[in-house]
Amino acid sequence: MSQLQEVYIVSAVRTPVGKAPRGIFRTVRPDDLLTHVIKESLNQVPELDKNLVEDVIVGCAMPEAEQGMNVARIGALLADLPDHVAGMTINRFCSSGLQSIAIANDRIRLGAADVMIAGGTESMSMVPMGGYHLSANPNYFTENEKHVAIAFGMGITAEIVAQKYNVTREQQDEFAFNSHQKALKAQAAGDLKAEISPYTMTLNLPEPEKMQIQQRQLQVLQDEGPRKDTSIEALAKLRPVFSVKGSVTAGNSSQMSDGAAACVLVSEKILKQFNLKPLAQLKSFSVAGVPPEVMGIGPVKAIPKALQLANVKLDEIEWIELNEAFAAQSLAVIKEAQLNPEIVNPVGSAIALGHPLGATGAIRTATIIHGMRQRKQKYGMVTMCIGTGMGAAGVFEVFN
C-alpha cells in the first residue's frame, strides 16, 4: 500500500454570484460558469502542466437540464482540458461544492492522483428548486408518517428550528441586516476581489432604428446580492413566507442564486516539481445526520467531528464560514455549537452574498482561503446544513 500523500490547494476562484431568477446571470448557462472557473483556476497556476489533471469533480444540487449530462465532464471539455481528463458530478445538496473538494483531496492523499480540480456550479435561474420533475416517494406519508419530514420544505424546517431553539424574529432580522452590512463593507474595501474572477457576458441588444442586433460586452465584477437599501425596519415589515404565524421571511433567508467555483489540488510531489505556492490544506471533512425536520442544526453534529479529525480545537479556529441558509438556523447553530459570533461570516454569507446550492461549498472555500490569507490567519472552517437532515464541516489550514 502506498504512503499517504500531503495535499495542497494551489488555486481557488469563483464567479461573482448573481440573483435568481431575474438577476445578472439569468441567461448564462451553469456549464458556462463552470467552464470559466475551471479555466481561471488553472490560469492562476500557469506553471502547472494541465495534462497532469486526472479528474474534475463538481458539486451540483439539481444536476439536470442545463446542468445535467454530467456537467463536470462537460465543463472539463469546454474548458479545453485534454480528452483524457475525466469528470464526475456529485450531489450532497448544499454541501456538494465542499464535498467535491473533500473527494479530490482524498484521491490525491491515497495516491490515486496527483492533480485534481474540484468545485461546484448551480443556476437557480434555469433549474428550479427540486428540479423540473420533483416526485416524492409515497412512503414518506405511510407508517404513521414517521418519514413525512423528508417532504418538508426548507423554510418549514427553519420555522421548526426557530421555535425549538427560541430564535426570535427580531434576532433573525438583525442577523440578516448584519450579513448585508458586512458584505457591503467587504465589497467597498475590495476584500472579495482576490477570490472573484470577473465574468464577461455577451449581450445581444436590439437596435430597432437600424433593424439589427448589436453585440455588447458586459463584465460582471462583484456579487449582486448585497443590498444598500435594506434596514432592520424594512426587514421587520416583511411577511413570513412559510408559516402564517412564523418568523422566517424572504429577508432573513438565503437568496436563490447563480454561480460557480473551482479549486486546483495537487500532491506534494507536484507542488515541489512545479514550484507552486500552496494556499491551503483541507485538514479534515465530516458529515453527520440529524432529524430531517431540524435539518438546519446539522453543523452542530458535523463540527466536532471535523475538529477532532483535524486535531484542531474550536478556539484555534479564526474564521468560520457558516452558510446562512436561514438566519434562524445560523443563530441556533452558533448557540448550540458554542461558536464565537465575532468570527462567523466576517464578510457576510448567503443572506447577502447568495446561495447557489451545489456551488456554495466551493464558493465559501474560495472566500475563506483568500480572506484568511489577507488577515494572515491559520485555521478556518467551512460548514453548512444540508437538506433532508445533515450537516457538513471542513477544517482548513491556510498558508500566508
C-alpha positions in Angstrom: 0.0 0.0 0.0 1.3 3.4 -1.0 2.1 6.0 1.7 -0.4 8.8 2.2 0.4 12.0 0.3 0.2 15.6 1.5 -2.4 17.5 -0.5 -2.4 21.3 -1.2 -4.9 23.7 -2.7 -2.9 25.9 -5.1 -5.7 28.0 -6.6 -9.3 28.8 -5.6 -11.5 31.0 -7.7 -15.2 31.8 -8.0 -17.5 33.8 -10.2 -19.5 36.7 -8.9 -22.8 35.4 -7.6 -26.0 36.6 -9.4 -29.5 36.7 -8.0 -32.1 34.2 -9.3 -34.3 34.0 -11.1 -34.1 37.5 -12.6 -30.6 38.5 -11.9 -27.5 39.2 -14.0 -26.8 35.5 -14.8 -30.4 34.6 -15.7 -29.4 33.8 -19.3 -26.0 32.4 -18.5 -25.7 28.6 -18.5 -24.3 26.9 -15.4 -21.9 24.8 -17.6 -20.5 28.1 -19.0 -20.0 29.4 -15.5 -18.2 26.2 -14.6 -16.1 26.3 -17.7 -15.0 29.8 -16.7 -13.8 28.9 -13.2 -12.1 25.7 -14.4 -10.1 27.8 -16.9 -9.4 30.5 -14.3 -8.4 28.1 -11.6 -5.7 26.8 -14.0 -4.7 30.2 -15.1 -3.8 31.0 -11.5 -1.1 28.3 -11.7 0.4 28.8 -15.2 3.5 26.8 -14.2 1.4 23.6 -13.8 1.1 21.2 -16.8 -2.7 20.8 -17.3 -2.1 17.5 -18.9 -1.5 16.2 -15.4 -5.0 16.8 -14.3 -6.6 13.5 -13.5 -10.2 14.3 -12.9 -12.7 17.1 -12.4 -15.2 16.7 -9.6 -18.1 19.1 -9.5 -20.9 19.5 -7.0 -24.4 20.3 -8.2 -27.6 20.0 -6.2 -30.0 19.8 -9.1 -28.0 18.1 -11.8 -30.4 18.2 -14.7 -31.3 20.3 -17.8 -28.6 22.9 -18.4 -26.5 21.5 -15.6 -27.2 17.8 -16.4 -25.4 15.4 -18.7 -22.5 15.0 -16.1 -21.8 18.8 -16.0 -18.3 18.1 -14.6 -17.2 16.3 -17.8 -19.0 18.9 -20.0 -17.2 21.7 -18.1 -13.8 20.0 -18.5 -14.2 19.6 -22.2 -15.5 23.1 -22.8 -12.5 24.4 -20.8 -10.3 22.7 -23.3 -8.8 20.2 -20.9 -7.2 17.2 -22.6 -9.7 14.4 -23.5 -8.1 12.1 -21.0 -9.2 14.3 -18.1 -12.4 12.7 -16.6 -15.3 14.3 -14.9 -17.7 13.4 -12.1 -20.8 15.3 -10.9 -21.7 14.7 -7.3 -24.7 15.7 -5.2 -24.9 16.2 -1.4 -27.3 19.2 -1.8 -25.9 22.3 -0.2 -22.5 20.8 0.8 -21.8 19.4 -2.8 -19.1 22.0 -3.5 -17.3 21.3 -0.3 -17.8 17.5 -0.7 -16.2 17.7 -4.2 -13.1 19.2 -2.6 -13.0 16.5 0.0 -13.3 13.7 -2.6 -10.5 15.2 -4.7 -8.4 15.7 -1.6 -8.8 12.0 -0.6 -8.0 10.8 -4.1 -4.7 12.6 -4.0 -4.0 11.7 -0.4 -4.4 8.0 -1.2 -2.0 8.2 -4.2 -4.7 7.7 -6.8 -4.0 11.0 -8.5 -1.6 14.0 -8.2 -3.6 16.8 -9.7 -7.4 17.3 -9.4 -9.9 20.1 -10.0 -12.9 20.3 -7.7 -15.7 22.8 -7.4 -19.4 23.4 -8.0 -21.9 25.1 -10.2 -25.6 25.9 -9.9 -28.1 28.0 -11.8 -31.3 28.5 -9.8 -32.5 30.8 -12.6 -32.5 27.9 -15.1 -33.2 24.9 -12.9 -35.8 25.4 -10.2 -35.5 24.2 -6.6 -36.3 20.5 -6.6 -35.7 20.2 -10.4 -38.3 20.0 -13.1 -39.9 16.8 -12.0 -40.0 16.5 -8.3 -41.5 13.2 -7.3 -41.8 12.5 -3.6 -41.9 8.8 -2.6 -45.4 8.0 -1.2 -43.7 6.1 1.6 -42.9 9.5 3.2 -46.5 9.5 4.3 -47.1 5.9 5.4 -46.4 4.1 8.7 -47.9 6.9 10.9 -46.0 9.5 8.7 -42.7 8.9 10.6 -40.8 9.9 7.4 -43.0 12.9 6.5 -40.3 15.4 7.4 -38.4 14.4 4.3 -41.0 16.2 2.3 -40.8 19.4 4.4 -39.7 22.5 2.6 -36.5 24.0 3.9 -38.4 27.0 5.1 -40.7 24.9 7.3 -37.6 23.2 8.9 -36.3 26.7 9.6 -39.5 27.6 11.4 -39.2 24.4 13.5 -35.6 25.3 14.4 -36.6 28.8 15.3 -39.3 27.5 17.7 -37.2 24.7 19.2 -34.2 26.9 19.9 -36.0 30.1 20.8 -34.8 32.2 18.0 -36.9 35.3 17.7 -37.9 37.3 14.6 -36.0 40.3 15.9 -32.8 38.2 16.2 -33.2 36.9 12.7 -33.8 40.3 11.1 -30.8 41.7 13.0 -28.6 38.8 11.8 -29.8 39.3 8.2 -29.1 43.1 8.3 -25.6 42.5 9.7 -24.9 40.0 6.8 -25.7 42.7 4.3 -23.6 45.3 6.1 -20.6 43.0 6.4 -20.9 42.1 2.7 -21.2 45.8 1.6 -18.2 46.7 3.7 -16.2 43.9 2.2 -17.1 44.9 -1.3 -16.3 48.6 -0.7 -12.9 47.6 0.8 -12.1 45.3 -2.1 -11.8 42.3 0.2 -13.5 39.9 -2.2 -11.5 40.8 -5.3 -8.9 38.1 -4.8 -11.4 35.3 -4.8 -13.6 36.5 -7.7 -12.8 36.1 -11.3 -14.9 38.6 -13.3 -17.2 37.1 -15.8 -17.7 38.7 -19.3 -21.1 38.4 -20.8 -22.0 38.9 -24.5 -25.3 40.7 -24.8 -27.4 40.8 -27.9 -29.2 44.1 -27.9 -31.8 45.0 -30.5 -31.4 48.3 -32.3 -34.9 48.9 -33.9 -33.8 52.0 -35.8 -31.1 50.1 -37.7 -33.2 46.9 -37.8 -30.2 44.9 -36.4 -28.8 43.2 -33.3 -25.8 44.9 -31.6 -23.5 42.7 -29.6 -22.0 44.3 -26.4 -19.7 43.0 -23.7 -20.6 43.3 -20.0 -18.1 42.4 -17.4 -19.6 41.3 -14.0 -17.2 42.2 -11.3 -19.0 41.6 -8.0 -21.8 39.8 -6.2 -25.3 41.1 -7.0 -26.9 40.2 -3.7 -25.8 42.7 -1.0 -28.4 45.5 -0.6 -27.6 49.0 0.4 -31.3 49.9 0.9 -32.1 47.3 3.5 -32.6 48.1 7.2 -33.9 46.4 10.2 -37.1 48.4 9.9 -37.6 47.3 6.3 -36.8 43.7 7.2 -39.3 43.8 10.1 -42.1 44.8 7.6 -41.7 41.6 5.5 -44.3 38.9 6.0 -43.5 35.3 6.9 -43.4 33.2 3.7 -43.5 29.6 5.1 -46.0 29.8 8.0 -48.7 32.4 8.6 -47.6 32.9 12.2 -44.0 32.2 11.6 -40.8 34.3 11.7 -38.9 33.2 8.6 -39.1 35.8 5.8 -37.5 36.3 2.4 -35.3 38.9 4.0 -33.8 36.6 6.7 -33.4 33.6 4.4 -30.6 32.9 1.9 -31.0 34.2 -1.6 -31.6 32.0 -4.6 -28.5 32.4 -6.8 -26.4 31.5 -9.8 -22.6 30.9 -9.6 -19.7 28.6 -9.7 -16.3 28.0 -8.1 -13.2 25.7 -8.6 -10.0 24.8 -6.8 -6.9 23.1 -8.0 -5.5 20.5 -5.7 -2.0 18.8 -6.0 0.2 16.4 -4.3 3.4 17.5 -2.5 5.4 15.9 -5.3 3.7 18.1 -7.9 3.9 21.2 -5.6 7.7 20.8 -5.5 8.1 19.7 -9.1 6.5 22.9 -10.5 7.5 25.1 -7.6 3.9 26.0 -6.8 2.8 28.2 -3.9 0.4 26.4 -1.5 -2.7 28.4 -0.5 -4.2 26.0 2.0 -4.8 22.4 3.0 -8.1 20.7 3.8 -7.2 19.2 7.1 -10.5 17.3 7.6 -14.0 16.9 6.4 -17.0 15.4 8.1 -20.7 14.9 7.6 -23.4 14.0 10.1 -27.1 13.3 10.1 -29.9 14.9 12.2 -33.7 14.6 12.1 -35.0 16.0 8.7 -37.4 18.3 10.4 -34.5 20.2 12.0 -32.1 19.9 9.1 -30.7 23.4 9.8 -29.0 22.2 13.0 -26.8 19.8 11.1 -23.5 21.7 11.6 -23.8 21.2 15.3 -23.1 17.5 14.8 -20.6 17.8 12.0 -18.3 20.5 13.5 -17.0 18.4 16.5 -16.2 15.5 14.2 -14.3 17.7 11.8 -12.3 19.4 14.6 -11.4 16.0 16.1 -10.2 14.6 12.7 -8.1 17.7 12.1 -6.7 17.6 15.7 -7.7 21.3 16.0 -9.5 22.9 18.9 -12.5 25.2 18.4 -10.7 28.1 20.0 -7.9 27.7 17.4 -10.4 28.5 14.6 -10.1 32.1 13.5 -12.7 32.3 10.7 -15.9 30.3 10.3 -17.9 30.3 7.1 -21.3 29.2 8.3 -23.6 29.1 5.3 -26.6 31.2 6.1 -29.4 29.1 4.7 -31.7 30.9 7.2 -30.9 33.3 10.0 -32.9 31.0 12.3 -30.7 28.0 11.8 -27.5 30.0 11.7 -28.3 31.6 15.1 -29.3 28.2 16.5 -26.0 26.6 15.3 -23.9 29.5 16.7 -25.6 29.0 20.1 -25.6 25.2 20.2 -22.1 24.7 18.8 -20.8 27.5 21.0 -19.2 29.4 18.1 -17.7 32.8 18.5 -20.1 35.1 16.6 -17.3 37.6 16.1 -15.5 35.2 13.7 -18.6 33.8 11.9 -19.0 35.1 8.3 -16.8 38.2 8.6 -17.7 39.3 5.1 -21.4 38.2 5.2 -22.8 35.0 3.8 -25.7 33.5 1.9 -28.3 36.0 3.1 -26.4 38.8 1.5 -24.0 37.1 -0.9 -26.3 34.3 -2.2 -26.5 30.6 -2.1 -26.2 28.8 -5.4 -26.8 25.4 -3.7 -24.3 22.9 -5.1 -21.7 25.6 -5.7 -21.8 27.2 -2.3 -19.3 25.0 -0.5 -16.7 25.7 -3.1 -17.5 29.4 -3.2 -17.2 29.7 0.6 -13.9 27.8 0.4 -12.5 30.4 -2.0 -13.8 33.1 0.4 -12.2 31.6 3.5 -8.8 30.9 1.8 -8.3 34.3 0.3 -9.9 36.1 3.3 -7.6 34.4 5.8 -4.6 34.9 3.7 -5.3 38.7 3.7 -5.6 38.6 7.5 -2.7 36.2 8.0 -4.8 33.7 9.9 -4.1 29.9 10.1 -7.1 27.7 10.8 -10.6 28.2 9.4 -13.8 26.2 8.9 -16.5 26.0 6.2 -19.7 24.4 7.5 -23.4 24.2 6.4 -26.6 22.4 6.9 -27.9 20.0 4.2 -31.4 19.2 3.1 -33.1 16.0 4.4 -31.3 16.4 7.7 -27.5 16.6 7.5 -24.6 18.8 8.2 -21.0 19.1 6.8 -17.9 20.8 8.0 -14.4 21.2 6.7 -11.3 22.5 8.5 -8.7 24.3 6.5 -5.1 25.3 7.3 -4.3 28.4 5.3 -0.7 29.5 4.4 0.3 33.1 4.2 
